[in-house]
Amino acid sequence: GAARVGSRSGGDGAAAGDLAEIEAMLAEKSQAARPPGVQQLLESLQAAAVYTDTPNHDTNRKLWDAYAKNWSADTDWVQRMAGHLPGEAPRDIQCLGDEWSDEASLIAALEDWLYPLVLSGGQVAEIGSGGGRIAERVAGLRRADRLVCFDISQEMIRVARRRLKSLGLDERVSFQLVPGEGDYPAEFISAFDFVYSFDVFVHMDLHQMRRTLACAYSLLRPGGRLFVTFANLLAPDGWGRFSKQKHYSVGGFYFISPDIAQCLLLRAGFQLDRVSCPQPGNVYLNRDLFVLARKPP
C-alpha cells in the first residue's frame, strides 16, 4: 500500500528524519538522471507556473517507485533506518519495509487488529501492499481463499510479487496496479469480505484519503469489514513526530485527529466498530489511530 505504505519510527523521531532524508536523496537521484537540458526546462517551467502542486497520488507513486528501485537489505540508508528501531539487537532485514518498525510492535498490532478478520475461505484485499511485508504474513496464515494486493507503484508490486513467490506464498495471491485518482477495476466491486490498509493512509492527504476510502467501500460486500490506520496527531508519538516536521511531505506523514478520521469513514458510508487508544511501547499504537469499520448489510 501502502498502497501501503514509508518510514515508521518510535517517539524519538530519529527514523522519521531518516525517511525525509531518503525521500530527498531519491528525488535528487531522479533529477540527476535527467539530461541537463530537460532539467533546466523543468526548472524554468516550474518557476514560471502560478500553481505547480502535484497530486498526492502522483507524488506517492514516484516516491515508492524510486524507493523500490533503490532498495536492498544491505544498502546503507536501509541499514541506517533499521538502526533507529527499538530493541538492543539490530533488525534482520528480509523484506522491504522491515526497516520501518520493530518486529514486536508489528506482530502485536497485527495479531490484535488484522489477523482475526482474515477468515477461512475469505476474500481479502490489501490497499497499499508495498513490498509485500503485510501480504506475506496474511498469505502465510493460509486462511483466505484469495488475497488481492492493490498498489499505485508498479515497482513495489514487482518487489512484492517476487518476495511472495520466493516464499511459496503466491498461489492464492494476485497483484493489481491501480490509479490513485480513479475507481478500482469493476471486476473487484463488492468482491471482498475484508479489506485492510496498514500504514498507508499516513502518506495521503485528506482528499486522497477520501477517494481511497470510497474505493475501499466499493470493494466490500454488504457487511464486509475494513481495517485502516491513520497518523494520529493526538497520540503521544504522533505529536512528537509532527512537532519535528518543518512541513508535510509524502515520506513524512500527514497527521489528522481521530474526529477527522471518523468523519471521513462515516461520510464514506461505513459504520465504526472499534477505535484504538495510544499504547506506550508500541511504535504503531502510540503514534497512529487504528479503526475497524464495516459496510452496512
mmCIF file with all atom_site columns, N, CA, C and O in Angstrom, residues 172-225:
data_model
loop_
_atom_site.group_PDB
_atom_site.id
_atom_site.type_symbol
_atom_site.label_atom_id
_atom_site.label_alt_id
_atom_site.label_comp_id
_atom_site.label_asym_id
_atom_site.label_entity_id
_atom_site.label_seq_id
_atom_site.pdbx_PDB_ins_code
_atom_site.Cartn_x
_atom_site.Cartn_y
_atom_site.Cartn_z
_atom_site.occupancy
_atom_site.B_iso_or_equiv
_atom_site.pdbx_formal_charge
_atom_site.auth_seq_id
_atom_site.auth_comp_id
_atom_site.auth_asym_id
_atom_site.auth_atom_id
_atom_site.pdbx_PDB_model_num
ATOM 1   N N  . ARG A 1 172 ? -2.403  -18.154 -3.958  1.00 0.00 ? 172 ARG A N  1
ATOM 2   C CA . ARG A 1 172 ? -3.727  -17.536 -3.842  1.00 0.00 ? 172 ARG A CA 1
ATOM 3   C C  . ARG A 1 172 ? -3.635  -16.011 -3.781  1.00 0.00 ? 172 ARG A C  1
ATOM 4   O O  . ARG A 1 172 ? -4.579  -15.349 -3.329  1.00 0.00 ? 172 ARG A O  1
ATOM 5   N N  . VAL A 1 173 ? -2.527  -15.463 -4.228  1.00 0.00 ? 173 VAL A N  1
ATOM 6   C CA . VAL A 1 173 ? -2.292  -14.022 -4.150  1.00 0.00 ? 173 VAL A CA 1
ATOM 7   C C  . VAL A 1 173 ? -2.133  -13.452 -5.549  1.00 0.00 ? 173 VAL A C  1
ATOM 8   O O  . VAL A 1 173 ? -1.439  -14.029 -6.390  1.00 0.00 ? 173 VAL A O  1
ATOM 9   N N  . SER A 1 174 ? -2.778  -12.326 -5.803  1.00 0.00 ? 174 SER A N  1
ATOM 10  C CA . SER A 1 174 ? -2.611  -11.620 -7.076  1.00 0.00 ? 174 SER A CA 1
ATOM 11  C C  . SER A 1 174 ? -2.364  -10.147 -6.793  1.00 0.00 ? 174 SER A C  1
ATOM 12  O O  . SER A 1 174 ? -2.657  -9.648  -5.695  1.00 0.00 ? 174 SER A O  1
ATOM 13  N N  . PHE A 1 175 ? -1.828  -9.453  -7.786  1.00 0.00 ? 175 PHE A N  1
ATOM 14  C CA . PHE A 1 175 ? -1.463  -8.049  -7.633  1.00 0.00 ? 175 PHE A CA 1
ATOM 15  C C  . PHE A 1 175 ? -2.142  -7.220  -8.716  1.00 0.00 ? 175 PHE A C  1
ATOM 16  O O  . PHE A 1 175 ? -2.246  -7.654  -9.862  1.00 0.00 ? 175 PHE A O  1
ATOM 17  N N  . GLN A 1 176 ? -2.579  -6.041  -8.324  1.00 0.00 ? 176 GLN A N  1
ATOM 18  C CA . GLN A 1 176 ? -3.313  -5.184  -9.246  1.00 0.00 ? 176 GLN A CA 1
ATOM 19  C C  . GLN A 1 176 ? -2.823  -3.747  -9.123  1.00 0.00 ? 176 GLN A C  1
ATOM 20  O O  . GLN A 1 176 ? -2.926  -3.135  -8.062  1.00 0.00 ? 176 GLN A O  1
ATOM 21  N N  . LEU A 1 177 ? -2.283  -3.216  -10.223 1.00 0.00 ? 177 LEU A N  1
ATOM 22  C CA . LEU A 1 177 ? -1.891  -1.812  -10.272 1.00 0.00 ? 177 LEU A CA 1
ATOM 23  C C  . LEU A 1 177 ? -3.148  -0.964  -10.418 1.00 0.00 ? 177 LEU A C  1
ATOM 24  O O  . LEU A 1 177 ? -4.021  -1.266  -11.241 1.00 0.00 ? 177 LEU A O  1
ATOM 25  N N  . VAL A 1 178 ? -3.261  0.093   -9.620  1.00 0.00 ? 178 VAL A N  1
ATOM 26  C CA . VAL A 1 178 ? -4.451  0.944   -9.660  1.00 0.00 ? 178 VAL A CA 1
ATOM 27  C C  . VAL A 1 178 ? -4.051  2.410   -9.792  1.00 0.00 ? 178 VAL A C  1
ATOM 28  O O  . VAL A 1 178 ? -2.965  2.811   -9.361  1.00 0.00 ? 178 VAL A O  1
ATOM 29  N N  . PRO A 1 179 ? -4.922  3.226   -10.381 1.00 0.00 ? 179 PRO A N  1
ATOM 30  C CA . PRO A 1 179 ? -4.670  4.660   -10.439 1.00 0.00 ? 179 PRO A CA 1
ATOM 31  C C  . PRO A 1 179 ? -5.033  5.298   -9.104  1.00 0.00 ? 179 PRO A C  1
ATOM 32  O O  . PRO A 1 179 ? -5.966  4.856   -8.426  1.00 0.00 ? 179 PRO A O  1
ATOM 33  N N  . GLY A 1 180 ? -4.304  6.313   -8.727  1.00 0.00 ? 180 GLY A N  1
ATOM 34  C CA . GLY A 1 180 ? -4.630  6.965   -7.462  1.00 0.00 ? 180 GLY A CA 1
ATOM 35  C C  . GLY A 1 180 ? -5.825  7.882   -7.567  1.00 0.00 ? 180 GLY A C  1
ATOM 36  O O  . GLY A 1 180 ? -6.451  8.219   -6.562  1.00 0.00 ? 180 GLY A O  1
ATOM 37  N N  . GLU A 1 181 ? -6.177  8.274   -8.789  1.00 0.00 ? 181 GLU A N  1
ATOM 38  C CA . GLU A 1 181 ? -7.210  9.290   -8.956  1.00 0.00 ? 181 GLU A CA 1
ATOM 39  C C  . GLU A 1 181 ? -8.561  8.728   -9.382  1.00 0.00 ? 181 GLU A C  1
ATOM 40  O O  . GLU A 1 181 ? -9.543  9.460   -9.441  1.00 0.00 ? 181 GLU A O  1
ATOM 41  N N  . GLY A 1 182 ? -8.635  7.431   -9.679  1.00 0.00 ? 182 GLY A N  1
ATOM 42  C CA . GLY A 1 182 ? -9.872  6.881   -10.227 1.00 0.00 ? 182 GLY A CA 1
ATOM 43  C C  . GLY A 1 182 ? -10.395 5.693   -9.452  1.00 0.00 ? 182 GLY A C  1
ATOM 44  O O  . GLY A 1 182 ? -9.864  5.308   -8.404  1.00 0.00 ? 182 GLY A O  1
ATOM 45  N N  . ASP A 1 183 ? -11.454 5.088   -9.978  1.00 0.00 ? 183 ASP A N  1
ATOM 46  C CA . ASP A 1 183 ? -12.058 3.917   -9.362  1.00 0.00 ? 183 ASP A CA 1
ATOM 47  C C  . ASP A 1 183 ? -11.195 2.677   -9.586  1.00 0.00 ? 183 ASP A C  1
ATOM 48  O O  . ASP A 1 183 ? -10.381 2.626   -10.505 1.00 0.00 ? 183 ASP A O  1
ATOM 49  N N  . TYR A 1 184 ? -11.434 1.667   -8.760  1.00 0.00 ? 184 TYR A N  1
ATOM 50  C CA . TYR A 1 184 ? -10.761 0.387   -8.947  1.00 0.00 ? 184 TYR A CA 1
ATOM 51  C C  . TYR A 1 184 ? -11.501 -0.400  -10.033 1.00 0.00 ? 184 TYR A C  1
ATOM 52  O O  . TYR A 1 184 ? -12.655 -0.117  -10.339 1.00 0.00 ? 184 TYR A O  1
ATOM 53  N N  . PRO A 1 185 ? -10.841 -1.387  -10.647 1.00 0.00 ? 185 PRO A N  1
ATOM 54  C CA . PRO A 1 185 ? -11.477 -2.150  -11.732 1.00 0.00 ? 185 PRO A CA 1
ATOM 55  C C  . PRO A 1 185 ? -12.818 -2.741  -11.327 1.00 0.00 ? 185 PRO A C  1
ATOM 56  O O  . PRO A 1 185 ? -12.992 -3.226  -10.205 1.00 0.00 ? 185 PRO A O  1
ATOM 57  N N  . ALA A 1 186 ? -13.762 -2.731  -12.265 1.00 0.00 ? 186 ALA A N  1
ATOM 58  C CA . ALA A 1 186 ? -15.135 -3.165  -11.983 1.00 0.00 ? 186 ALA A CA 1
ATOM 59  C C  . ALA A 1 186 ? -15.209 -4.619  -11.519 1.00 0.00 ? 186 ALA A C  1
ATOM 60  O O  . ALA A 1 186 ? -16.117 -4.987  -10.764 1.00 0.00 ? 186 ALA A O  1
ATOM 61  N N  . GLU A 1 187 ? -14.256 -5.441  -11.946 1.00 0.00 ? 187 GLU A N  1
ATOM 62  C CA . GLU A 1 187 ? -14.303 -6.868  -11.571 1.00 0.00 ? 187 GLU A CA 1
ATOM 63  C C  . GLU A 1 187 ? -14.156 -7.089  -10.068 1.00 0.00 ? 187 GLU A C  1
ATOM 64  O O  . GLU A 1 187 ? -14.500 -8.157  -9.549  1.00 0.00 ? 187 GLU A O  1
ATOM 65  N N  . PHE A 1 188 ? -13.650 -6.060  -9.349  1.00 0.00 ? 188 PHE A N  1
ATOM 66  C CA . PHE A 1 188 ? -13.426 -6.210  -7.911  1.00 0.00 ? 188 PHE A CA 1
ATOM 67  C C  . PHE A 1 188 ? -14.523 -5.567  -7.061  1.00 0.00 ? 188 PHE A C  1
ATOM 68  O O  . PHE A 1 188 ? -14.447 -5.612  -5.828  1.00 0.00 ? 188 PHE A O  1
ATOM 69  N N  . ILE A 1 189 ? -15.515 -4.971  -7.682  1.00 0.00 ? 189 ILE A N  1
ATOM 70  C CA . ILE A 1 189 ? -16.568 -4.304  -6.924  1.00 0.00 ? 189 ILE A CA 1
ATOM 71  C C  . ILE A 1 189 ? -17.402 -5.331  -6.150  1.00 0.00 ? 189 ILE A C  1
ATOM 72  O O  . ILE A 1 189 ? -17.826 -6.361  -6.692  1.00 0.00 ? 189 ILE A O  1
ATOM 73  N N  . SER A 1 190 ? -17.589 -5.058  -4.868  1.00 0.00 ? 190 SER A N  1
ATOM 74  C CA . SER A 1 190 ? -18.376 -5.937  -3.967  1.00 0.00 ? 190 SER A CA 1
ATOM 75  C C  . SER A 1 190 ? -17.859 -7.369  -3.962  1.00 0.00 ? 190 SER A C  1
ATOM 76  O O  . SER A 1 190 ? -18.639 -8.322  -3.846  1.00 0.00 ? 190 SER A O  1
ATOM 77  N N  . ALA A 1 191 ? -16.533 -7.529  -4.046  1.00 0.00 ? 191 ALA A N  1
ATOM 78  C CA . ALA A 1 191 ? -15.951 -8.869  -4.176  1.00 0.00 ? 191 ALA A CA 1
ATOM 79  C C  . ALA A 1 191 ? -15.290 -9.383  -2.896  1.00 0.00 ? 191 ALA A C  1
ATOM 80  O O  . ALA A 1 191 ? -14.905 -10.548 -2.835  1.00 0.00 ? 191 ALA A O  1
ATOM 81  N N  . PHE A 1 192 ? -15.192 -8.543  -1.849  1.00 0.00 ? 192 PHE A N  1
ATOM 82  C CA . PHE A 1 192 ? -14.364 -8.912  -0.705  1.00 0.00 ? 192 PHE A CA 1
ATOM 83  C C  . PHE A 1 192 ? -15.120 -8.881  0.614   1.00 0.00 ? 192 PHE A C  1
ATOM 84  O O  . PHE A 1 192 ? -15.991 -8.038  0.837   1.00 0.00 ? 192 PHE A O  1
ATOM 85  N N  . ASP A 1 193 ? -14.728 -9.808  1.492   1.00 0.00 ? 193 ASP A N  1
ATOM 86  C CA . ASP A 1 193 ? -15.261 -9.857  2.853   1.00 0.00 ? 193 ASP A CA 1
ATOM 87  C C  . ASP A 1 193 ? -14.495 -8.920  3.780   1.00 0.00 ? 193 ASP A C  1
ATOM 88  O O  . ASP A 1 193 ? -15.037 -8.438  4.773   1.00 0.00 ? 193 ASP A O  1
ATOM 89  N N  . PHE A 1 194 ? -13.223 -8.709  3.465   1.00 0.00 ? 194 PHE A N  1
ATOM 90  C CA . PHE A 1 194 ? -12.342 -7.936  4.351   1.00 0.00 ? 194 PHE A CA 1
ATOM 91  C C  . PHE A 1 194 ? -11.337 -7.161  3.510   1.00 0.00 ? 194 PHE A C  1
ATOM 92  O O  . PHE A 1 194 ? -10.714 -7.722  2.608   1.00 0.00 ? 194 PHE A O  1
ATOM 93  N N  . VAL A 1 195 ? -11.224 -5.876  3.797   1.00 0.00 ? 195 VAL A N  1
ATOM 94  C CA . VAL A 1 195 ? -10.235 -5.008  3.158   1.00 0.00 ? 195 VAL A CA 1
ATOM 95  C C  . VAL A 1 195 ? -9.406  -4.357  4.263   1.00 0.00 ? 195 VAL A C  1
ATOM 96  O O  . VAL A 1 195 ? -9.966  -3.882  5.258   1.00 0.00 ? 195 VAL A O  1
ATOM 97  N N  . TYR A 1 196 ? -8.100  -4.357  4.107   1.00 0.00 ? 196 TYR A N  1
ATOM 98  C CA . TYR A 1 196 ? -7.247  -3.678  5.090   1.00 0.00 ? 196 TYR A CA 1
ATOM 99  C C  . TYR A 1 196 ? -6.230  -2.775  4.387   1.00 0.00 ? 196 TYR A C  1
ATOM 100 O O  . TYR A 1 196 ? -5.857  -3.002  3.229   1.00 0.00 ? 196 TYR A O  1
ATOM 101 N N  . SER A 1 197 ? -5.822  -1.749  5.109   1.00 0.00 ? 197 SER A N  1
ATOM 102 C CA . SER A 1 197 ? -4.799  -0.815  4.609   1.00 0.00 ? 197 SER A CA 1
ATOM 103 C C  . SER A 1 197 ? -3.980  -0.375  5.811   1.00 0.00 ? 197 SER A C  1
ATOM 104 O O  . SER A 1 197 ? -4.397  0.474   6.597   1.00 0.00 ? 197 SER A O  1
ATOM 105 N N  . PHE A 1 198 ? -2.818  -0.987  5.963   1.00 0.00 ? 198 PHE A N  1
ATOM 106 C CA . PHE A 1 198 ? -1.993  -0.793  7.161   1.00 0.00 ? 198 PHE A CA 1
ATOM 107 C C  . PHE A 1 198 ? -0.805  0.108   6.854   1.00 0.00 ? 198 PHE A C  1
ATOM 108 O O  . PHE A 1 198 ? 0.014   -0.212  5.986   1.00 0.00 ? 198 PHE A O  1
ATOM 109 N N  . ASP A 1 199 ? -0.720  1.243   7.560   1.00 0.00 ? 199 ASP A N  1
ATOM 110 C CA . ASP A 1 199 ? 0.432   2.136   7.438   1.00 0.00 ? 199 ASP A CA 1
ATOM 111 C C  . ASP A 1 199 ? 0.527   2.749   6.035   1.00 0.00 ? 199 ASP A C  1
ATOM 112 O O  . ASP A 1 199 ? 1.627   2.957   5.519   1.00 0.00 ? 199 ASP A O  1
ATOM 113 N N  . VAL A 1 200 ? -0.609  3.012   5.425   1.00 0.00 ? 200 VAL A N  1
ATOM 114 C CA . VAL A 1 200 ? -0.676  3.543   4.057   1.00 0.00 ? 200 VAL A CA 1
ATOM 115 C C  . VAL A 1 200 ? -1.305  4.931   4.026   1.00 0.00 ? 200 VAL A C  1
ATOM 116 O O  . VAL A 1 200 ? -0.764  5.860   3.415   1.00 0.00 ? 200 VAL A O  1
ATOM 117 N N  . PHE A 1 201 ? -2.433  5.094   4.719   1.00 0.00 ? 201 PHE A N  1
ATOM 118 C CA . PHE A 1 201 ? -3.116  6.390   4.745   1.00 0.00 ? 201 PHE A CA 1
ATOM 119 C C  . PHE A 1 201 ? -2.263  7.472   5.398   1.00 0.00 ? 201 PHE A C  1
ATOM 120 O O  . PHE A 1 201 ? -2.526  8.658   5.219   1.00 0.00 ? 201 PHE A O  1
ATOM 121 N N  . VAL A 1 202 ? -1.241  7.077   6.129   1.00 0.00 ? 202 VAL A N  1
ATOM 122 C CA . VAL A 1 202 ? -0.328  8.053   6.745   1.00 0.00 ? 202 VAL A CA 1
ATOM 123 C C  . VAL A 1 202 ? 0.385   8.905   5.701   1.00 0.00 ? 202 VAL A C  1
ATOM 124 O O  . VAL A 1 202 ? 0.882   9.984   6.004   1.00 0.00 ? 202 VAL A O  1
ATOM 125 N N  . HIS A 1 203 ? 0.431   8.429   4.451   1.00 0.00 ? 203 HIS A N  1
ATOM 126 C CA . HIS A 1 203 ? 1.123   9.152   3.382   1.00 0.00 ? 203 HIS A CA 1
ATOM 127 C C  . HIS A 1 203 ? 0.175   9.909   2.460   1.00 0.00 ? 203 HIS A C  1
ATOM 128 O O  . HIS A 1 203 ? 0.610   10.536  1.497   1.00 0.00 ? 203 HIS A O  1
ATOM 129 N N  . MET A 1 204 ? -1.122  9.865   2.737   1.00 0.00 ? 204 MET A N  1
ATOM 130 C CA . MET A 1 204 ? -2.108  10.517  1.874   1.00 0.00 ? 204 MET A CA 1
ATOM 131 C C  . MET A 1 204 ? -2.567  11.843  2.470   1.00 0.00 ? 204 MET A C  1
ATOM 132 O O  . MET A 1 204 ? -2.658  11.979  3.698   1.00 0.00 ? 204 MET A O  1
ATOM 133 N N  . ASP A 1 205 ? -2.902  12.805  1.600   1.00 0.00 ? 205 ASP A N  1
ATOM 134 C CA . ASP A 1 205 ? -3.581  13.995  2.095   1.00 0.00 ? 205 ASP A CA 1
ATOM 135 C C  . ASP A 1 205 ? -5.073  13.681  2.228   1.00 0.00 ? 205 ASP A C  1
ATOM 136 O O  . ASP A 1 205 ? -5.534  12.587  1.877   1.00 0.00 ? 205 ASP A O  1
ATOM 137 N N  . LEU A 1 206 ? -5.836  14.633  2.747   1.00 0.00 ? 206 LEU A N  1
ATOM 138 C CA . LEU A 1 206 ? -7.239  14.365  3.062   1.00 0.00 ? 206 LEU A CA 1
ATOM 139 C C  . LEU A 1 206 ? -8.057  13.976  1.838   1.00 0.00 ? 206 LEU A C  1
ATOM 140 O O  . LEU A 1 206 ? -8.907  13.083  1.902   1.00 0.00 ? 206 LEU A O  1
ATOM 141 N N  . HIS A 1 207 ? -7.810  14.629  0.720   1.00 0.00 ? 207 HIS A N  1
ATOM 142 C CA . HIS A 1 207 ? -8.586  14.325  -0.475  1.00 0.00 ? 207 HIS A CA 1
ATOM 143 C C  . HIS A 1 207 ? -8.283  12.924  -0.989  1.00 0.00 ? 207 HIS A C  1
ATOM 144 O O  . HIS A 1 207 ? -9.187  12.210  -1.441  1.00 0.00 ? 207 HIS A O  1
ATOM 145 N N  . GLN A 1 208 ? -7.007  12.520  -0.893  1.00 0.00 ? 208 GLN A N  1
ATOM 146 C CA . GLN A 1 208 ? -6.660  11.165  -1.317  1.00 0.00 ? 208 GLN A CA 1
ATOM 147 C C  . GLN A 1 208 ? -7.236  10.131  -0.355  1.00 0.00 ? 208 GLN A C  1
ATOM 148 O O  . GLN A 1 208 ? -7.668  9.049   -0.765  1.00 0.00 ? 208 GLN A O  1
ATOM 149 N N  . MET A 1 209 ? -7.251  10.449  0.941   1.00 0.00 ? 209 MET A N  1
ATOM 150 C CA . MET A 1 209 ? -7.882  9.550   1.911   1.00 0.00 ? 209 MET A CA 1
ATOM 151 C C  . MET A 1 209 ? -9.346  9.337   1.549   1.00 0.00 ? 209 MET A C  1
ATOM 152 O O  . MET A 1 209 ? -9.852  8.201   1.566   1.00 0.00 ? 209 MET A O  1
ATOM 153 N N  . ARG A 1 210 ? -10.046 10.425  1.244   1.00 0.00 ? 210 ARG A N  1
ATOM 154 C CA . ARG A 1 210 ? -11.465 10.324  0.922   1.00 0.00 ? 210 ARG A CA 1
ATOM 155 C C  . ARG A 1 210 ? -11.688 9.448   -0.316  1.00 0.00 ? 210 ARG A C  1
ATOM 156 O O  . ARG A 1 210 ? -12.564 8.574   -0.327  1.00 0.00 ? 210 ARG A O  1
ATOM 157 N N  . ARG A 1 211 ? -10.881 9.670   -1.359  1.00 0.00 ? 211 ARG A N  1
ATOM 158 C CA . ARG A 1 211 ? -11.025 8.879   -2.580  1.00 0.00 ? 211 ARG A CA 1
ATOM 159 C C  . ARG A 1 211 ? -10.763 7.401   -2.310  1.00 0.00 ? 211 ARG A C  1
ATOM 160 O O  . ARG A 1 211 ? -11.463 6.516   -2.816  1.00 0.00 ? 211 ARG A O  1
ATOM 161 N N  . THR A 1 212 ? -9.730  7.125   -1.528  1.00 0.00 ? 212 THR A N  1
ATOM 162 C CA . THR A 1 212 ? -9.352  5.737   -1.282  1.00 0.00 ? 212 THR A CA 1
ATOM 163 C C  . THR A 1 212 ? -10.356 5.027   -0.386  1.00 0.00 ? 212 THR A C  1
ATOM 164 O O  . THR A 1 212 ? -10.626 3.830   -0.575  1.00 0.00 ? 212 THR A O  1
ATOM 165 N N  . LEU A 1 213 ? -10.937 5.734   0.563   1.00 0.00 ? 213 LEU A N  1
ATOM 166 C CA . LEU A 1 213 ? -11.987 5.126   1.379   1.00 0.00 ? 213 LEU A CA 1
ATOM 167 C C  . LEU A 1 213 ? -13.218 4.797   0.536   1.00 0.00 ? 213 LEU A C  1
ATOM 168 O O  . LEU A 1 213 ? -13.874 3.770   0.753   1.00 0.00 ? 213 LEU A O  1
ATOM 169 N N  . ALA A 1 214 ? -13.525 5.654   -0.433  1.00 0.00 ? 214 ALA A N  1
ATOM 170 C CA . ALA A 1 214 ? -14.636 5.350   -1.344  1.00 0.00 ? 214 ALA A CA 1
ATOM 171 C C  . ALA A 1 214 ? -14.348 4.086   -2.140  1.00 0.00 ? 214 ALA A C  1
ATOM 172 O O  . ALA A 1 214 ? -15.246 3.252   -2.367  1.00 0.00 ? 214 ALA A O  1
ATOM 173 N N  . CYS A 1 215 ? -13.090 3.916   -2.552  1.00 0.00 ? 215 CYS A N  1
ATOM 174 C CA . CYS A 1 215 ? -12.701 2.697   -3.269  1.00 0.00 ? 215 CYS A CA 1
ATOM 175 C C  . CYS A 1 215 ? -12.812 1.475   -2.358  1.00 0.00 ? 215 CYS A C  1
ATOM 176 O O  . CYS A 1 215 ? -13.298 0.417   -2.773  1.00 0.00 ? 215 CYS A O  1
ATOM 177 N N  . ALA A 1 216 ? -12.363 1.618   -1.121  1.00 0.00 ? 216 ALA A N  1
ATOM 178 C CA . ALA A 1 216 ? -12.456 0.503   -0.173  1.00 0.00 ? 216 ALA A CA 1
ATOM 179 C C  . ALA A 1 216 ? -13.909 0.100   0.039   1.00 0.00 ? 216 ALA A C  1
ATOM 180 O O  . ALA A 1 216 ? -14.239 -1.094  0.085   1.00 0.00 ? 216 ALA A O  1
ATOM 181 N N  . TYR A 1 217 ? -14.783 1.081   0.164   1.00 0.00 ? 217 TYR A N  1
ATOM 182 C CA . TYR A 1 217 ? -16.209 0.810   0.345   1.00 0.00 ? 217 TYR A CA 1
ATOM 183 C C  . TYR A 1 217 ? -16.765 0.029   -0.845  1.00 0.00 ? 217 TYR A C  1
ATOM 184 O O  . TYR A 1 217 ? -17.527 -0.918  -0.682  1.00 0.00 ? 217 TYR A O  1
ATOM 185 N N  . SER A 1 218 ? -16.346 0.430   -2.043  1.00 0.00 ? 218 SER A N  1
ATOM 186 C CA . SER A 1 218 ? -16.852 -0.238  -3.253  1.00 0.00 ? 218 SER A CA 1
ATOM 187 C C  . SER A 1 218 ? -16.355 -1.673  -3.364  1.00 0.00 ? 218 SER A C  1
ATOM 188 O O  . SER A 1 218 ? -17.032 -2.531  -3.950  1.00 0.00 ? 218 SER A O  1
ATOM 189 N N  . LEU A 1 219 ? -15.186 -1.966  -2.805  1.00 0.00 ? 219 LEU A N  1
ATOM 190 C CA . LEU A 1 219 ? -14.631 -3.313  -2.874  1.00 0.00 ? 219 LEU A CA 1
ATOM 191 C C  . LEU A 1 219 ? -15.376 -4.302  -1.982  1.00 0.00 ? 219 LEU A C  1
ATOM 192 O O  . LEU A 1 219 ? -15.420 -5.500  -2.264  1.00 0.00 ? 219 LEU A O  1
ATOM 193 N N  . LEU A 1 220 ? -15.951 -3.796  -0.899  1.00 0.00 ? 220 LEU A N  1
ATOM 194 C CA . LEU A 1 220 ? -16.540 -4.673  0.111   1.00 0.00 ? 220 LEU A CA 1
ATOM 195 C C  . LEU A 1 220 ? -17.947 -5.130  -0.256  1.00 0.00 ? 220 LEU A C  1
ATOM 196 O O  . LEU A 1 220 ? -18.739 -4.383  -0.828  1.00 0.00 ? 220 LEU A O  1
ATOM 197 N N  . ARG A 1 221 ? -18.237 -6.355  0.121   1.00 0.00 ? 221 ARG A N  1
ATOM 198 C CA . ARG A 1 221 ? -19.600 -6.848  0.067   1.00 0.00 ? 221 ARG A CA 1
ATOM 199 C C  . ARG A 1 221 ? -20.392 -6.219  1.224   1.00 0.00 ? 221 ARG A C  1
ATOM 200 O O  . ARG A 1 221 ? -19.796 -5.787  2.217   1.00 0.00 ? 221 ARG A O  1
ATOM 201 N N  . PRO A 1 222 ? -21.714 -6.162  1.152   1.00 0.00 ? 222 PRO A N  1
ATOM 202 C CA . PRO A 1 222 ? -22.502 -5.700  2.298   1.00 0.00 ? 222 PRO A CA 1
ATOM 203 C C  . PRO A 1 222 ? -22.154 -6.498  3.550   1.00 0.00 ? 222 PRO A C  1
ATOM 204 O O  . PRO A 1 222 ? -22.089 -7.720  3.520   1.00 0.00 ? 222 PRO A O  1
ATOM 205 N N  . GLY A 1 223 ? -21.881 -5.795  4.631   1.00 0.00 ? 223 GLY A N  1
ATOM 206 C CA . GLY A 1 223 ? -21.467 -6.451  5.869   1.00 0.00 ? 223 GLY A CA 1
ATOM 207 C C  . GLY A 1 223 ? -19.976 -6.690  5.962   1.00 0.00 ? 223 GLY A C  1
ATOM 208 O O  . GLY A 1 223 ? -19.479 -7.146  7.003   1.00 0.00 ? 223 GLY A O  1
ATOM 209 N N  . GLY A 1 224 ? -19.229 -6.375  4.904   1.00 0.00 ? 224 GLY A N  1
ATOM 210 C CA . GLY A 1 224 ? -17.787 -6.579  4.895   1.00 0.00 ? 224 GLY A CA 1
ATOM 211 C C  . GLY A 1 224 ? -17.075 -5.649  5.859   1.00 0.00 ? 224 GLY A C  1
ATOM 212 O O  . GLY A 1 224 ? -17.574 -4.570  6.206   1.00 0.00 ? 224 GLY A O  1
ATOM 213 N N  . ARG A 1 225 ? -15.875 -6.034  6.280   1.00 0.00 ? 225 ARG A N  1
ATOM 214 C CA . ARG A 1 225 ? -15.118 -5.294  7.301   1.00 0.00 ? 225 ARG A CA 1
ATOM 215 C C  . ARG A 1 225 ? -13.924 -4.572  6.700   1.00 0.00 ? 225 ARG A C  1
ATOM 216 O O  . ARG A 1 225 ? -13.312 -5.037  5.728   1.00 0.00 ? 225 ARG A O  1
#
